[in-house]
Tab-separated table of C-alpha atoms in Angstrom:
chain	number	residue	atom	x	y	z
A	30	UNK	CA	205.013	134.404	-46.130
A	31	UNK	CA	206.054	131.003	-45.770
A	32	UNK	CA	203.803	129.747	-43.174
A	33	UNK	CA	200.540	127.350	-43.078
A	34	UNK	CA	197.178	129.268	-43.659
A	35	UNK	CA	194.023	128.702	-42.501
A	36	UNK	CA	191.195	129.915	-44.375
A	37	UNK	CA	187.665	130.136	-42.852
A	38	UNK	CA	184.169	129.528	-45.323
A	39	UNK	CA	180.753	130.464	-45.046
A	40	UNK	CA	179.908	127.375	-43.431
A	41	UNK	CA	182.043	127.055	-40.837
A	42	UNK	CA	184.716	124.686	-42.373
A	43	UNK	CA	188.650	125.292	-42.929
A	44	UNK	CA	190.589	125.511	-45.507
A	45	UNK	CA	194.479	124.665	-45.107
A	46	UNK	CA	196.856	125.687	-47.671
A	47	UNK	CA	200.502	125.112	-46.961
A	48	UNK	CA	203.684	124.160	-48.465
A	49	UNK	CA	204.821	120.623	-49.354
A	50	UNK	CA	208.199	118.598	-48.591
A	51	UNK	CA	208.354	119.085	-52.059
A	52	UNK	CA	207.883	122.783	-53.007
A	53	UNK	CA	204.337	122.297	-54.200
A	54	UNK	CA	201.338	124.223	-52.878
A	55	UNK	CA	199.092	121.716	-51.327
A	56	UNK	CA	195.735	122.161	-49.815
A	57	UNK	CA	192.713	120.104	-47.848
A	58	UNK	CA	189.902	120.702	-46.016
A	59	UNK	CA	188.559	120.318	-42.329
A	60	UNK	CA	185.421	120.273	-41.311
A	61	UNK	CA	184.224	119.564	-37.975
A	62	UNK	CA	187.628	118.827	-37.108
A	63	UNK	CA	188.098	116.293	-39.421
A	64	UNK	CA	189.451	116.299	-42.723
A	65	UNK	CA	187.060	115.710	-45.576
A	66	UNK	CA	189.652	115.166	-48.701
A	67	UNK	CA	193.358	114.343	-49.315
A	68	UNK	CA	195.864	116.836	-49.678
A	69	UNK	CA	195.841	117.645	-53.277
A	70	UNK	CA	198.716	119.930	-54.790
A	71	UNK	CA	197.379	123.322	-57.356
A	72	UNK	CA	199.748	122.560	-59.813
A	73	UNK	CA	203.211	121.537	-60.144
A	74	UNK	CA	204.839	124.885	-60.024
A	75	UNK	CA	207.977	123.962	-57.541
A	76	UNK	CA	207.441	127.390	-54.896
A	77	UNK	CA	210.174	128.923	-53.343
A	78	UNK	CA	207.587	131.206	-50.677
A	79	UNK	CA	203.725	132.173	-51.376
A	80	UNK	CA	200.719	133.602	-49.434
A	81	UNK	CA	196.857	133.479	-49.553
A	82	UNK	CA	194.200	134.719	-48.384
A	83	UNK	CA	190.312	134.536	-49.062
A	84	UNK	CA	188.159	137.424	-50.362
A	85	UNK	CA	184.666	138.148	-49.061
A	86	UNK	CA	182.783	135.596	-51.712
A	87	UNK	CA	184.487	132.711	-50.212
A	88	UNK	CA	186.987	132.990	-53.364
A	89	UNK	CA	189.984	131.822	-52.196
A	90	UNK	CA	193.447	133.807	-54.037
A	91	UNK	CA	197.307	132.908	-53.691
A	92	UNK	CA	200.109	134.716	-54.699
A	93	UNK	CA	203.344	132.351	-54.857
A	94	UNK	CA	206.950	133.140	-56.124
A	95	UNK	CA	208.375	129.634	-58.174
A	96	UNK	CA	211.917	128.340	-58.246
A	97	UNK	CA	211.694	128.960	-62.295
A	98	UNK	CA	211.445	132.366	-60.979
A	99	UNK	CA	207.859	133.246	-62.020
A	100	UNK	CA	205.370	135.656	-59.236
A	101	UNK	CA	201.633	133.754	-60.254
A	102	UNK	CA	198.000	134.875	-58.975
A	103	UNK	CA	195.843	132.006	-58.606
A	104	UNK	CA	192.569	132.240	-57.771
A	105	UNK	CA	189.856	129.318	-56.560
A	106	UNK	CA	186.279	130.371	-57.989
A	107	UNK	CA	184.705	127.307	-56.651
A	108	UNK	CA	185.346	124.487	-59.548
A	109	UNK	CA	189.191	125.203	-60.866
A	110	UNK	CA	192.052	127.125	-60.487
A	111	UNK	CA	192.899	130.016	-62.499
A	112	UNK	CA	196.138	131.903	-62.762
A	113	UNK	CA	198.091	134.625	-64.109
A	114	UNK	CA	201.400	135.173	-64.877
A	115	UNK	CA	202.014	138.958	-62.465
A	116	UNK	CA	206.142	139.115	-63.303
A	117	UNK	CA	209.213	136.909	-64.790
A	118	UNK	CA	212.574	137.644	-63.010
A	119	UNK	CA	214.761	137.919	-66.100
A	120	UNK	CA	218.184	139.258	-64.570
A	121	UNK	CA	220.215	136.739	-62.718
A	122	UNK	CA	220.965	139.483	-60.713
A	123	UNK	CA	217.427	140.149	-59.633
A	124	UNK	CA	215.239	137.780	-57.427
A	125	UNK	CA	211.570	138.366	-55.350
A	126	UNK	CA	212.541	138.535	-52.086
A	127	UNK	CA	208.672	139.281	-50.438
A	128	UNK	CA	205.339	138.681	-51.656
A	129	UNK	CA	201.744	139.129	-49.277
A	130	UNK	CA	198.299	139.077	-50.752
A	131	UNK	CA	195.457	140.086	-48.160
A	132	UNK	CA	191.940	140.758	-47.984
A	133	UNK	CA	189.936	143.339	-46.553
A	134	UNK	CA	186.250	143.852	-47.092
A	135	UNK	CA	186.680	146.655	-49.410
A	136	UNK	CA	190.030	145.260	-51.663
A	137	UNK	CA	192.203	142.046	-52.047
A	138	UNK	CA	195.976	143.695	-51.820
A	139	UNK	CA	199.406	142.298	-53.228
A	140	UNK	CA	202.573	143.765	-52.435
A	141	UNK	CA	205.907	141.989	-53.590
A	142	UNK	CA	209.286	143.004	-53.414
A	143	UNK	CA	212.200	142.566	-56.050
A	144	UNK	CA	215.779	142.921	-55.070
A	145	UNK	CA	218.878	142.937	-56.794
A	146	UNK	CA	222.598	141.751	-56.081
A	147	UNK	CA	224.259	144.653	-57.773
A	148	UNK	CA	226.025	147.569	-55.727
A	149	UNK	CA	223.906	150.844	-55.535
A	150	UNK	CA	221.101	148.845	-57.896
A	151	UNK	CA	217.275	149.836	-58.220
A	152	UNK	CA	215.099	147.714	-55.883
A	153	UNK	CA	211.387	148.386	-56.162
A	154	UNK	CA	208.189	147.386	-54.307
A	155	UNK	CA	204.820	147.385	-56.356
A	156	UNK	CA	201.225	147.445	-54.592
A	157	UNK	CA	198.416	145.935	-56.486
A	158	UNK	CA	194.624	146.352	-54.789
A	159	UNK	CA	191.242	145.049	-56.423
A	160	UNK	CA	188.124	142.897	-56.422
A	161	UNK	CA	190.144	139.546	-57.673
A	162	UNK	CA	188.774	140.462	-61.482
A	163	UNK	CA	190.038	143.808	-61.826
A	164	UNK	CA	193.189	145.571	-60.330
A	165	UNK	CA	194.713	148.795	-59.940
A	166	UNK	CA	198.361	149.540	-59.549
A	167	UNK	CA	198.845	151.197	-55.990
A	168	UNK	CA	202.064	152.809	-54.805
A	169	UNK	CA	205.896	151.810	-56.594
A	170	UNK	CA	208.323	152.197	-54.016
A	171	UNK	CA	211.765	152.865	-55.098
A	172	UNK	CA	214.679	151.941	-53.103
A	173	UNK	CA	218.577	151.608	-53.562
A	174	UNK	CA	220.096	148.016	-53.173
A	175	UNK	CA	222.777	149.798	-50.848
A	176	UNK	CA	219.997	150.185	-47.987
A	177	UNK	CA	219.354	146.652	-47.808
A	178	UNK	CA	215.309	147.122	-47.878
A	179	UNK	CA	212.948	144.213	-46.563
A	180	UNK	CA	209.635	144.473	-45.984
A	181	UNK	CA	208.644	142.663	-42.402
A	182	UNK	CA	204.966	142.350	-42.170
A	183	UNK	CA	201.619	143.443	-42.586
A	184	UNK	CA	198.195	144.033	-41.234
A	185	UNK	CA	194.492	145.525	-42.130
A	186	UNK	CA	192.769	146.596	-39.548
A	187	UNK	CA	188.805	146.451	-39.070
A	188	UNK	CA	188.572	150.244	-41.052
A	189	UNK	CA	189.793	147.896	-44.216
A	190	UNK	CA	192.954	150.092	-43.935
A	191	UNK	CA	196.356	148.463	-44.749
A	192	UNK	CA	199.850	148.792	-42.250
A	193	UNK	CA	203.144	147.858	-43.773
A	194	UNK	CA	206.131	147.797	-41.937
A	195	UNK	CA	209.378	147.624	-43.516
A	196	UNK	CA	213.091	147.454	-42.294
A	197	UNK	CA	215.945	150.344	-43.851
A	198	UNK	CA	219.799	150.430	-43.166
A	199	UNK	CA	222.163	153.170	-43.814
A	200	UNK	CA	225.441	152.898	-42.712
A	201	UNK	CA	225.331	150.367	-39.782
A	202	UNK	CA	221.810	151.740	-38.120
A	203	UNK	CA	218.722	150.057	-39.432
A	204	UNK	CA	215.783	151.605	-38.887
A	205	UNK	CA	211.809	150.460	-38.965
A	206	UNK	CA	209.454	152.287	-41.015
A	207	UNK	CA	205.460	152.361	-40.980
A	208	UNK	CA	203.067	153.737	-43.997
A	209	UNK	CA	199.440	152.879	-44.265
A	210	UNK	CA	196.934	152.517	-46.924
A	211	UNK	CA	193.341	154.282	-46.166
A	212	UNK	CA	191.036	152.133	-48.003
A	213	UNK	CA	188.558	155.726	-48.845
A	214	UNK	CA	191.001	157.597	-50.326
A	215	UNK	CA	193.271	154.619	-52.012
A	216	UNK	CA	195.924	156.889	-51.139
A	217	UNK	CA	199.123	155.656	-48.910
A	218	UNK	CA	200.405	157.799	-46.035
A	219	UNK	CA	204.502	159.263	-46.463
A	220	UNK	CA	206.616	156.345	-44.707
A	221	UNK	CA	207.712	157.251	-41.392
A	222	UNK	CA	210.533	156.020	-39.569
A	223	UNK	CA	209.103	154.640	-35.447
A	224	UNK	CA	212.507	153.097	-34.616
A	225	UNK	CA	216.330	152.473	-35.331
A	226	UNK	CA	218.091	150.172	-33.763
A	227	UNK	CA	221.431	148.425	-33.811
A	228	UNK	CA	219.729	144.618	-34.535
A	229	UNK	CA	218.010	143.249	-37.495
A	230	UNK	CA	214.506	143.398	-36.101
A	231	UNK	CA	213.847	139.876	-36.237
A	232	UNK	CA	209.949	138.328	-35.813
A	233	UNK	CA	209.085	141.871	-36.777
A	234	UNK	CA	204.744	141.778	-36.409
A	235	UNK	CA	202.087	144.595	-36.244
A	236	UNK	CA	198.767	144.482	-35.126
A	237	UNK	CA	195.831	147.602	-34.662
A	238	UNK	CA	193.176	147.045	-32.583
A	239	UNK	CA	189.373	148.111	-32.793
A	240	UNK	CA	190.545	151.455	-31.013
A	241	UNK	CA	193.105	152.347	-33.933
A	242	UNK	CA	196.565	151.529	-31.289
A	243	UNK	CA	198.692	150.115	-33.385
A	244	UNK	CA	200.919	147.778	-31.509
A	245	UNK	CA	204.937	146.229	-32.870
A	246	UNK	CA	207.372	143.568	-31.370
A	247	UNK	CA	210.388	142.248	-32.579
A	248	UNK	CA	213.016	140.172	-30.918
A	249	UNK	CA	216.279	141.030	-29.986
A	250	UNK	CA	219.499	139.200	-28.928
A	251	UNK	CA	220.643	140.604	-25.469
A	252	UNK	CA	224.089	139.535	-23.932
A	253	UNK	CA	222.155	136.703	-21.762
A	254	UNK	CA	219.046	136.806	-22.327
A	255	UNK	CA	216.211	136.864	-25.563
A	256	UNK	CA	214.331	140.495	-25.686
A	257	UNK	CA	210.488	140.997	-27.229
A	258	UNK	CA	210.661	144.965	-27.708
A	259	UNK	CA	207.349	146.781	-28.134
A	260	UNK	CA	206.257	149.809	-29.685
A	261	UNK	CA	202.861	151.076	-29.216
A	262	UNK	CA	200.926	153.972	-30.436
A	263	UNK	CA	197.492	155.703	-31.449
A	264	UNK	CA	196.581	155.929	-35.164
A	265	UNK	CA	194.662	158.881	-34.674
A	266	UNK	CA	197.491	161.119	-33.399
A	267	UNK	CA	198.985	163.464	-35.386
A	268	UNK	CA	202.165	163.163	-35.521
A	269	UNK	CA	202.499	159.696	-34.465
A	270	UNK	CA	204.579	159.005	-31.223
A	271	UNK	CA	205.938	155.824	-30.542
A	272	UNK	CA	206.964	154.995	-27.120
A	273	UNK	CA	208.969	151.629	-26.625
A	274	UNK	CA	208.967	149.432	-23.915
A	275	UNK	CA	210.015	145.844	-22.635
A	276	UNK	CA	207.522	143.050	-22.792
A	277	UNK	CA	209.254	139.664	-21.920
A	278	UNK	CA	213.094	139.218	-21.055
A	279	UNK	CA	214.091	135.177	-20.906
A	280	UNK	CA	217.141	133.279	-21.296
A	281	UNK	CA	215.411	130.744	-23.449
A	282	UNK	CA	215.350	131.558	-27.089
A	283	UNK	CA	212.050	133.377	-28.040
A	284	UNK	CA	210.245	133.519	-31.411
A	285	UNK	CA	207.263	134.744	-33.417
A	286	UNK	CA	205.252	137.147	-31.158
A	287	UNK	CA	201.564	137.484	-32.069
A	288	UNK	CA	199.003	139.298	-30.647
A	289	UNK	CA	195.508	139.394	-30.551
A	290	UNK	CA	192.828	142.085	-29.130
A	291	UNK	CA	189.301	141.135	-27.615
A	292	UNK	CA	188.932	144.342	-25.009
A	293	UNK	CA	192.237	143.232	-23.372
A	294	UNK	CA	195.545	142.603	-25.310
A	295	UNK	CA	196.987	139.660	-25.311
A	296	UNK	CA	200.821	138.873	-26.935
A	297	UNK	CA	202.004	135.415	-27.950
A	298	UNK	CA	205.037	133.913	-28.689
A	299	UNK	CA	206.931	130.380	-28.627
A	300	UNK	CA	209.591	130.229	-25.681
A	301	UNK	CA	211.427	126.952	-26.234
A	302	UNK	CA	209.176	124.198	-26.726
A	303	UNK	CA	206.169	126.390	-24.971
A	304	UNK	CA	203.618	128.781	-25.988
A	305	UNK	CA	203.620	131.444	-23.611
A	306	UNK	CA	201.751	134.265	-23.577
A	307	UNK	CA	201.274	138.057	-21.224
A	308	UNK	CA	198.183	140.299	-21.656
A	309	UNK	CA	197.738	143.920	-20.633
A	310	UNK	CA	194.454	145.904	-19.866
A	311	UNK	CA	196.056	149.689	-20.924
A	312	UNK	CA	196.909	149.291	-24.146
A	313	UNK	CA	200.516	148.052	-23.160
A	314	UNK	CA	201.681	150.373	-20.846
A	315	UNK	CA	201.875	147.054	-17.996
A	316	UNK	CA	201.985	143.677	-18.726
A	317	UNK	CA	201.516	140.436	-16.816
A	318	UNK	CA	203.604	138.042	-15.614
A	319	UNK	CA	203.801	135.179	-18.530
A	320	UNK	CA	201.727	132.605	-18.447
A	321	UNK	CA	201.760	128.946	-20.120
A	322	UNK	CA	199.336	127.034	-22.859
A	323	UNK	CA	198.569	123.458	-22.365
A	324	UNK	CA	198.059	121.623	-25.119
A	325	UNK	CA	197.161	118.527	-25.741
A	326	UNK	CA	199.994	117.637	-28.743
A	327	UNK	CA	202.737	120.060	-28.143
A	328	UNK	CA	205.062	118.847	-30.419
A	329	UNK	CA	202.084	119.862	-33.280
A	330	UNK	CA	202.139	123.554	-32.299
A	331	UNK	CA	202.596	126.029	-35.010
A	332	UNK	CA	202.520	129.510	-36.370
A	333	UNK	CA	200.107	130.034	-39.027
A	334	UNK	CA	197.727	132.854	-40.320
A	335	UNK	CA	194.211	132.356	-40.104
A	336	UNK	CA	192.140	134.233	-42.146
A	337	UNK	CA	188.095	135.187	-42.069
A	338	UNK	CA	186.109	137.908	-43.066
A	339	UNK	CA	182.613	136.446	-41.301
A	340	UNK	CA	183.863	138.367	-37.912
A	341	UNK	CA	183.209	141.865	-37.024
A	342	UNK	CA	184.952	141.745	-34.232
A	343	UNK	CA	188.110	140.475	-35.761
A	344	UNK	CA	190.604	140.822	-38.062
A	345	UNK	CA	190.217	139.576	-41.429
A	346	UNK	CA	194.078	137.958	-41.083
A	347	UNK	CA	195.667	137.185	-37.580
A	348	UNK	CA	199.345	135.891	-37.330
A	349	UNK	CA	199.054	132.701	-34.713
A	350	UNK	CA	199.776	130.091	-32.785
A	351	UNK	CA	197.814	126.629	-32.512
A	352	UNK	CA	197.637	123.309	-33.958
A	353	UNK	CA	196.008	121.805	-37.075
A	354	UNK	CA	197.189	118.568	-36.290
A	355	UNK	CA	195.288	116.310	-35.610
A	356	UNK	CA	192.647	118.646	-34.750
A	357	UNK	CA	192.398	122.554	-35.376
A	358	UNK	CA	192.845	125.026	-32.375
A	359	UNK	CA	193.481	128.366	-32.409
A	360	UNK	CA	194.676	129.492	-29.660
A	361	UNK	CA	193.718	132.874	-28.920
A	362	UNK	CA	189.957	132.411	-29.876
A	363	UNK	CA	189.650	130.286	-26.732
A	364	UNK	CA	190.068	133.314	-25.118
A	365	UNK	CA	187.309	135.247	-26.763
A	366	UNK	CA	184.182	135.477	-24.204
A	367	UNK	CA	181.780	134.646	-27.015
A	368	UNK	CA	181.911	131.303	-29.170
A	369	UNK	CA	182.983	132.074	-32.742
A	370	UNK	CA	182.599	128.084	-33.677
A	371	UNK	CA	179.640	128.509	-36.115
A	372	UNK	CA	179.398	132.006	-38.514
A	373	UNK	CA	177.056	134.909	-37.446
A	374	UNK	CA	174.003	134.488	-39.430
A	375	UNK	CA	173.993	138.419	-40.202
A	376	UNK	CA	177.619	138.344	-41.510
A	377	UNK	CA	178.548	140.097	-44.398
A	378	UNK	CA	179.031	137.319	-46.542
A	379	UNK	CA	175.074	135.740	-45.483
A	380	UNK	CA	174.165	138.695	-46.769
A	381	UNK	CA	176.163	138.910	-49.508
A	382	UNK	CA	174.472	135.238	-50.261
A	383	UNK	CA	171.258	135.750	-49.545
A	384	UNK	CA	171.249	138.693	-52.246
A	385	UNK	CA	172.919	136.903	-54.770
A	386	UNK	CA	170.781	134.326	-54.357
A	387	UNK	CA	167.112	136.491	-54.685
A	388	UNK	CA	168.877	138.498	-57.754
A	389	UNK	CA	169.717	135.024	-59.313
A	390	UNK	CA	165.945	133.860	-58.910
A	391	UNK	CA	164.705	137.297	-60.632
A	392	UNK	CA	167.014	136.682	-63.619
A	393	UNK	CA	165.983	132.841	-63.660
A	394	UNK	CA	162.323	134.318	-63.660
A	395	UNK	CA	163.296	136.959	-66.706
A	396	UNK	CA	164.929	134.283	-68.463
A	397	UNK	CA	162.757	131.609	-68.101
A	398	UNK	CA	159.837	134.563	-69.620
A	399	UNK	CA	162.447	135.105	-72.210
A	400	UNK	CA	162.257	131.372	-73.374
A	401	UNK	CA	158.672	131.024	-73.006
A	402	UNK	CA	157.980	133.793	-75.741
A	403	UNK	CA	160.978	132.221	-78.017
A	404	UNK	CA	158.806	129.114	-78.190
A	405	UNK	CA	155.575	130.980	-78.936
A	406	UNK	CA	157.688	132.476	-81.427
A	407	UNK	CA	159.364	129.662	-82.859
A	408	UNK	CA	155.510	127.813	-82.871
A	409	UNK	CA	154.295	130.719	-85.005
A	410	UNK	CA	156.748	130.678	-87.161
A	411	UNK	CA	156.420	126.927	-87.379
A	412	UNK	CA	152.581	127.264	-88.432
A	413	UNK	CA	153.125	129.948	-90.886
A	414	UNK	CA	155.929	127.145	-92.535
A	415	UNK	CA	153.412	124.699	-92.629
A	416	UNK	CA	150.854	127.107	-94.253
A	417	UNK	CA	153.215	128.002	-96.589
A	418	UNK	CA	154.183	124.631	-97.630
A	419	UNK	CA	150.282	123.451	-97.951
A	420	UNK	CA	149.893	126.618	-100.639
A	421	UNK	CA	153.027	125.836	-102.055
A	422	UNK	CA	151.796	122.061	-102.615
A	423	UNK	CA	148.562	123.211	-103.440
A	424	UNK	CA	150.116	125.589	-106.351
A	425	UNK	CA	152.551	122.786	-107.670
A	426	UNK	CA	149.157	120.666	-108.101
A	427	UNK	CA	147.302	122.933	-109.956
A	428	UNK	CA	150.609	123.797	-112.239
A	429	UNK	CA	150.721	120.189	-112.959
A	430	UNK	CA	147.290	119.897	-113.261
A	431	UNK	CA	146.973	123.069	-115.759
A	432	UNK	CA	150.350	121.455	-117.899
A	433	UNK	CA	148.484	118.602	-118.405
A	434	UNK	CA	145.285	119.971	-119.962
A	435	UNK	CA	147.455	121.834	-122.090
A	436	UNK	CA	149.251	118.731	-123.841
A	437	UNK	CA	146.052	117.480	-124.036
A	438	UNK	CA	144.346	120.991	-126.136
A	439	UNK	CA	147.935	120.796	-127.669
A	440	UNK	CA	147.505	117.214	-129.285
A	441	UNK	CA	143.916	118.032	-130.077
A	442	UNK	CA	144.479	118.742	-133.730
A	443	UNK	CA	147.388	116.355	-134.898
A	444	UNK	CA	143.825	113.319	-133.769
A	445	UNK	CA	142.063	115.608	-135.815
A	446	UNK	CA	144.455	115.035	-138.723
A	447	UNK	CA	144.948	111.564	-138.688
A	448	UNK	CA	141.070	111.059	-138.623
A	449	UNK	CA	140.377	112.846	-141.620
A	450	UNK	CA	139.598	110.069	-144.735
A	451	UNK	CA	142.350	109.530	-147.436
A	452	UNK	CA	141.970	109.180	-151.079
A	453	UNK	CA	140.628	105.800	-151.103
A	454	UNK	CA	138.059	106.393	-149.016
A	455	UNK	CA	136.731	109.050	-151.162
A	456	UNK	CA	133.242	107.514	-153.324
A	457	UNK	CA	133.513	107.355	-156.794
């Protein structure tokens, strides 16, 4: 993923995280539309493509692929950036061609891709899922370098579940296949194949809304004109049907369709130098006529992912258009019937907060008990030291004392001696 991201906080303010002119992973902040600190690079790892995403702690976590051909997890806890080293492409014949990391409110997931140049060679994609402190290896995929595997895109859902979509060739048919992640069991559905085609299914996105459809587009290159195919189906049926249909047909050349889901669903894309975008009220089955965005700086529009877990309503990630310069709008939240500008107080992470924050004052209270009967300890022992030194000085003065009345009985009889009268002294 090789786009901008914008990551939402507790307190309403923005993150941006994008890639430099010069390979480096930069970020800032916005807040209340402003920005409130220079873009400031993580490190100076040159990247060749990277993706991030933040967790439900406000912990923000990037997984980026460098030119020196190292995959790194870094992770923001608040004062400094950590890392980890994930894999080192040895083999010149071997190279990262996809890496995601995405958060749901149950796991943080990476997925990354390594490919290799060699004829009939082992390609594999590895699934990692966790807290951002400990991990658990997911699914390997194994695939042959023959088929010319890419993953396209990916998407969790409001169940915490995770969609993967992935393109497959054999012979000269590709073909588009879907597996999903169920966040309760940790176990990943058998890949299915929903469509083969001809093209390369390019602008490949997925999207499932609160009522489980899961909804694809691509775009195709017609003979005169620029093709958004859709596939739509429900997540709940058993097996899985996947009916395709037509959503926009223009001459001028079409890119990235997004879509978004607020009771009616709405599809995005950029058509020239225009955003235009067609909803539908039956989960796809008609569409509108297209419809134009005005915006204030067109030549600052831009597809990004904006990510935030403070939403019930929406996805944790969304794939979409807006601008972030000079001021942040998002598109298809102006289209949302309630505001979304400032967090919900009962969101998860509040709460999250709010319980941190009473177990941190009953282990500030336990401590701060703890230290209190240290001291009365360390003053006890204090007193008994000083008690113990007075006896000790008290028993050093009576030693004394007691050594010197016995030199004193001990010179008592060498006076006695030299008293005594001599020989003269005697009478005669």
């Amino acid at each position: 993923m090789d786009n901008a991201f914008i990551l939402q906080d507790s307190i309403g303010g923005y993150w941006h995280i994008y890639l430099s002119d010069t390979h480096r992973i930069n970020y800032t902040y916005i807040k209340d539309g402003k920005r409130t600190m220079t873009p400031t690079s993580i490190d100076g790892q040159l990247v060749k493509k990277f993706c991030a995403t933040m967790d439900i702690h406000g912990r923000i976590h990037i997984l980026a692929y460098t030119h020196t051909r190292y995959l790194i997890y870094y992770q923001w806890n608040g004062e400094e950036w950590r890392y980890n080293v994930i894999e080192r492409i040895k083999s010149r014949f071997q190279d990262i061609s996809y890496v995601t990391i995405i958060s749901s409110r149950t796991y943080i997931h990476m997925l990354y891709y390594i490919q290799s140049s060699l004829y009939k060679n082992t390609e594999v994609m590895t699934h990692y899922y966790g807290d951002g402190q400990e991990w658990a290896r997911g699914r390997i995929w194994t695939f042959t370098s023959d088929n010319l595997v890419m993953p396209m895109c990916r998407f969790v859902d409001l169940n915490d579940n995770l969609h993967i979509l992935y393109r497959f060739q054999r012979r000269r048919e590709t073909s588009l296949f879907y597996c999903k992640f169920d966040s309760k069991t940790n176990i990943w559905t058998t890949p299915s194949s929903v469509h083969s085609s001809m093209n390369s299914y390019r602008d490949t996105t997925i999207y499932v809304d609160s009522d489980n459809n899961i909804h694809i587009a691509w775009i195709e290159k017609g003979e005169d004109a620029n093709i958004i195919k859709y596939l739509t189906s429900n997540n709940n049926d058993d097996p899985i049907k996947w009916p395709e249909g037509v959503l926009n047909k223009d001459k001028e050349k079409a890119s990235r369709p997004a879509f978004f889901y607020n009771k009616t669903l709405y599809c995005f894309w950029q058509n020239g130098e225009s955003i235009l975008f067609k909803w539908s009220d039956n989960n796809g089955l008609n569409w509108s006529k297209s419809q134009s965005i005005m915006v204030e700086h067109p030549k600052n529009i831009e597809h990004f992912e904006y990510v935030s877990l403070l939403y019930d309503a929406l996805p944790p990630h969304l794939e979409i258009w807006g601008t972030i310069s000079p001021k942040l709008n998002i598109f298809p939240l102006g289209l949302m019937p309630q505001k979304l500008n400032a967090p919900p107080q009962t969101s998860n992470m509040a709460q999250e907060g709010t319980k941190w924050l009473e177990d941190l004052k009953k282990e500030s209270s336990r401590l701060s008990r703890q230290i209190e009967e240290i001291y009365q300890a360390l003053y006890a022992i204090q007193d008994k030291l000083i008690q113990n030194e007075r006896s000790l000085y008290s028993l050093q003065s009576n030693v004394k004392r007691h050594d010197f009345e016995i030199k004193q009985l001990q010179d008592l009889p060498k006076a006695e001696v030299n008293e005594s009268p001599n020989s003269d002294d005697e009478p005669k």
